[in-house]
Coordinates of C-alpha atoms in Angstrom, one line a residue:
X70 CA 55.1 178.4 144.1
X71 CA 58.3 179.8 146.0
X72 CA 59.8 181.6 142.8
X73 CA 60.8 184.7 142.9
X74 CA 60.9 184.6 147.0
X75 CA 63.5 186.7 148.4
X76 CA 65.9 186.3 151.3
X77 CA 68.9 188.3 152.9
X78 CA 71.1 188.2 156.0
X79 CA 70.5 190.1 159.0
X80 CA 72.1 193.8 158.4
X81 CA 70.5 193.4 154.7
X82 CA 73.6 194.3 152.6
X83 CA 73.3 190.7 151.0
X84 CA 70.0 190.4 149.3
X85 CA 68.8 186.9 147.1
X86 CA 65.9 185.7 145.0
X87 CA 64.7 182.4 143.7
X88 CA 64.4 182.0 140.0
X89 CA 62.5 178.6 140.3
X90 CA 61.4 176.4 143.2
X91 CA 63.2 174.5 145.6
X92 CA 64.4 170.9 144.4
X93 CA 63.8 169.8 147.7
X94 CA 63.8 171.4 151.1
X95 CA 65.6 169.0 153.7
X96 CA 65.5 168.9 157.7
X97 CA 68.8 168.0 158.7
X98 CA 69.4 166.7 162.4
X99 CA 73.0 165.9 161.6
X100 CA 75.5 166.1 164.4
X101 CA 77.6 168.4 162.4
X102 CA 74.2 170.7 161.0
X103 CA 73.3 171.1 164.8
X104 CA 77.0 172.3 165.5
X105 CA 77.1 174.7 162.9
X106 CA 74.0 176.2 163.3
X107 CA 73.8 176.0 167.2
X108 CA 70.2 174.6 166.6
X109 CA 69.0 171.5 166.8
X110 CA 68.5 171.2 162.7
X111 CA 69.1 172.7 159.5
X112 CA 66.8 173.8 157.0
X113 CA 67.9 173.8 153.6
X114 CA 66.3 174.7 150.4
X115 CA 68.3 172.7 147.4
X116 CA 67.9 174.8 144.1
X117 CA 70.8 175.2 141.1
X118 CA 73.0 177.4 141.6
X119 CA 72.4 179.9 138.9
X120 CA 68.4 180.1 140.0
X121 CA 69.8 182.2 143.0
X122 CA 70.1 185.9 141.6
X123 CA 71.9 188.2 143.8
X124 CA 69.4 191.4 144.5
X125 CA 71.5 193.6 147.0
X126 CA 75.1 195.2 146.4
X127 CA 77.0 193.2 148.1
X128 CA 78.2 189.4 147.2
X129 CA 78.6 187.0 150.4
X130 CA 81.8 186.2 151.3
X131 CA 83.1 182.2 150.2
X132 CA 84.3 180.1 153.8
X133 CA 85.3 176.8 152.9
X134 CA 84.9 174.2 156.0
X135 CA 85.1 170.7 156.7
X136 CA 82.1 168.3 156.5
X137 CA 81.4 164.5 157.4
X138 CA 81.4 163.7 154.2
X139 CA 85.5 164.8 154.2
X140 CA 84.5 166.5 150.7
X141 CA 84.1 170.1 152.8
X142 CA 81.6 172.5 151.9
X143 CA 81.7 176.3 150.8
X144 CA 79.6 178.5 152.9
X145 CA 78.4 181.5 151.7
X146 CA 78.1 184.1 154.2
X147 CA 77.4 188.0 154.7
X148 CA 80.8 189.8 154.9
X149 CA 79.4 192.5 157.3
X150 CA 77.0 190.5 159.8
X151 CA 78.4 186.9 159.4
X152 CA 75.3 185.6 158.4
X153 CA 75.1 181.7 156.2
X154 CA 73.2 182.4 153.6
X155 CA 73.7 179.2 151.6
X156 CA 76.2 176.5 151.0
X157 CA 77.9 174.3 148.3
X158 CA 78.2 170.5 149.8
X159 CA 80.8 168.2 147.7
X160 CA 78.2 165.7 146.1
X161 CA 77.1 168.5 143.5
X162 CA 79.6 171.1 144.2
X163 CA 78.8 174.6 143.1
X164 CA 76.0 173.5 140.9
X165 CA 73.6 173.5 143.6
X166 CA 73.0 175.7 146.8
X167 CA 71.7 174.7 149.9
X168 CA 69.9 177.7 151.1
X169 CA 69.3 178.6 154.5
X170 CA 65.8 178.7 154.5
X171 CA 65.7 181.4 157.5
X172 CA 67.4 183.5 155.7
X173 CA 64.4 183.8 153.2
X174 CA 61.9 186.8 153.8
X175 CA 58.7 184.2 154.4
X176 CA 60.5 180.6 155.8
X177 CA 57.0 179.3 156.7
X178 CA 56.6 178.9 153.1
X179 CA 59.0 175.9 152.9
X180 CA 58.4 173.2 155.4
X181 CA 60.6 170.3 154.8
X182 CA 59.8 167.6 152.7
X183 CA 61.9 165.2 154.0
X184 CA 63.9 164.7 157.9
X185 CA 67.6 163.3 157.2
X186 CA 69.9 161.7 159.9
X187 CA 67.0 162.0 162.4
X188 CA 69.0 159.1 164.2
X189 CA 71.0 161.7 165.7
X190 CA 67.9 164.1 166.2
X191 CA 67.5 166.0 169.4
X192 CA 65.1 163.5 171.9
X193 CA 63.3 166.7 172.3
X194 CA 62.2 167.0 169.1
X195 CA 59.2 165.4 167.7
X196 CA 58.7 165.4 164.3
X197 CA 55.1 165.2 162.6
X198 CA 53.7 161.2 162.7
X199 CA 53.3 161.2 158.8
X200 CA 56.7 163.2 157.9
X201 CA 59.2 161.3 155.9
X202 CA 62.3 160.6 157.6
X203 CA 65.6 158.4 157.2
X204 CA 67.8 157.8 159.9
X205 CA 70.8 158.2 157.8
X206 CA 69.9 159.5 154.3
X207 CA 67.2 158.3 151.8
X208 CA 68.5 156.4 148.6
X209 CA 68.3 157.0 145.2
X210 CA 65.2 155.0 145.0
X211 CA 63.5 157.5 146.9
X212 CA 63.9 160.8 145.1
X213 CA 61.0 160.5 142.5
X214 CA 59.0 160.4 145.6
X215 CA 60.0 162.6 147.8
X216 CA 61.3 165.7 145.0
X217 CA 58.4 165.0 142.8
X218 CA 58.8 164.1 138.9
X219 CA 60.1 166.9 137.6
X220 CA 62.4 168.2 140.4
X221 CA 63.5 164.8 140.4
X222 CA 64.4 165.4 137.0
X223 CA 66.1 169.0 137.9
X224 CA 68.3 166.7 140.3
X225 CA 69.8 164.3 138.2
X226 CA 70.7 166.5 136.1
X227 CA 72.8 168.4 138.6
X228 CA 74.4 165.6 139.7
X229 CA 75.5 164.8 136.3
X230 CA 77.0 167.8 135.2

């Protein structure tokens, strides 16, 4: 279990915990994910919003952007050092953040459960032969297995409210 894990940004004036697991941690090779992070993914950690409890003194700083989807997303990041820390996407809005798993204390804890938009994946990177992957996105159908029962449960009911 991942609750109670704690993450920060770089110069450590922002500060987070986890009040629950992960929904789902997602692999994104997304043309857009690889130009925002310079990287050749992103590795996000999908939890409600209100399970991430602010530790340090200092809030992160709200930068809206655009995004593929044309809905935009809110980026959370560290005034001071810049750092993304998490982000709000347009299909759930602020209900759910999208944290930056290497911004958590221990990343290695939360592999991906699932690869999306590896169709646009760097060639050089070879993902394990049993890993789930879509080439776009997964559908609907596909969420019981891949979240689990109950954070499948967790999910709908974010994207409901």
């Amino acid at each position: 279990m991942s609750e109670g894990a704690e993450g920060g940004c770089t110069c450590g004036q922002v500060r987070y915990r986890l009040l629950d697991d992960p929904i789902v941690v997602h692999c994104c090779h997304c043309r857009w994910c690889q130009r925002e992070t310079g990287s050749a993914c992103a590795l996000n950690a999908v939890i409600e919003a209100d399970r991430v409890e602010l530790v340090g003194k200092t809030a992160p700083e709200r930068i809206e952007t655009p995004s593929l989807s044309g809905k935009g997303q809110a980026i959370l990041r560290c005034p001071a050092c810049k750092v993304a820390l998490w982000s709000h996407y347009g299909g759930a809005g602020d209900r759910a953040a999208y944290v930056r798993v290497g911004t958590l204390d221990h990343p290695d804890a939360f592999p991906p459960d699932v690869h999306i938009f590896t169709g646009s994946r760097q060639p050089w990177v070879v993902l394990p032969e049993r890993a789930e992957q879509y080439e776009v996105f997964y559908s609907g159908k596909d969420v019981v297995r891949i979240y689990g029962d109950n954070a499948a449960a967790r999910w709908k009911v974010l994207r409901s409210g």
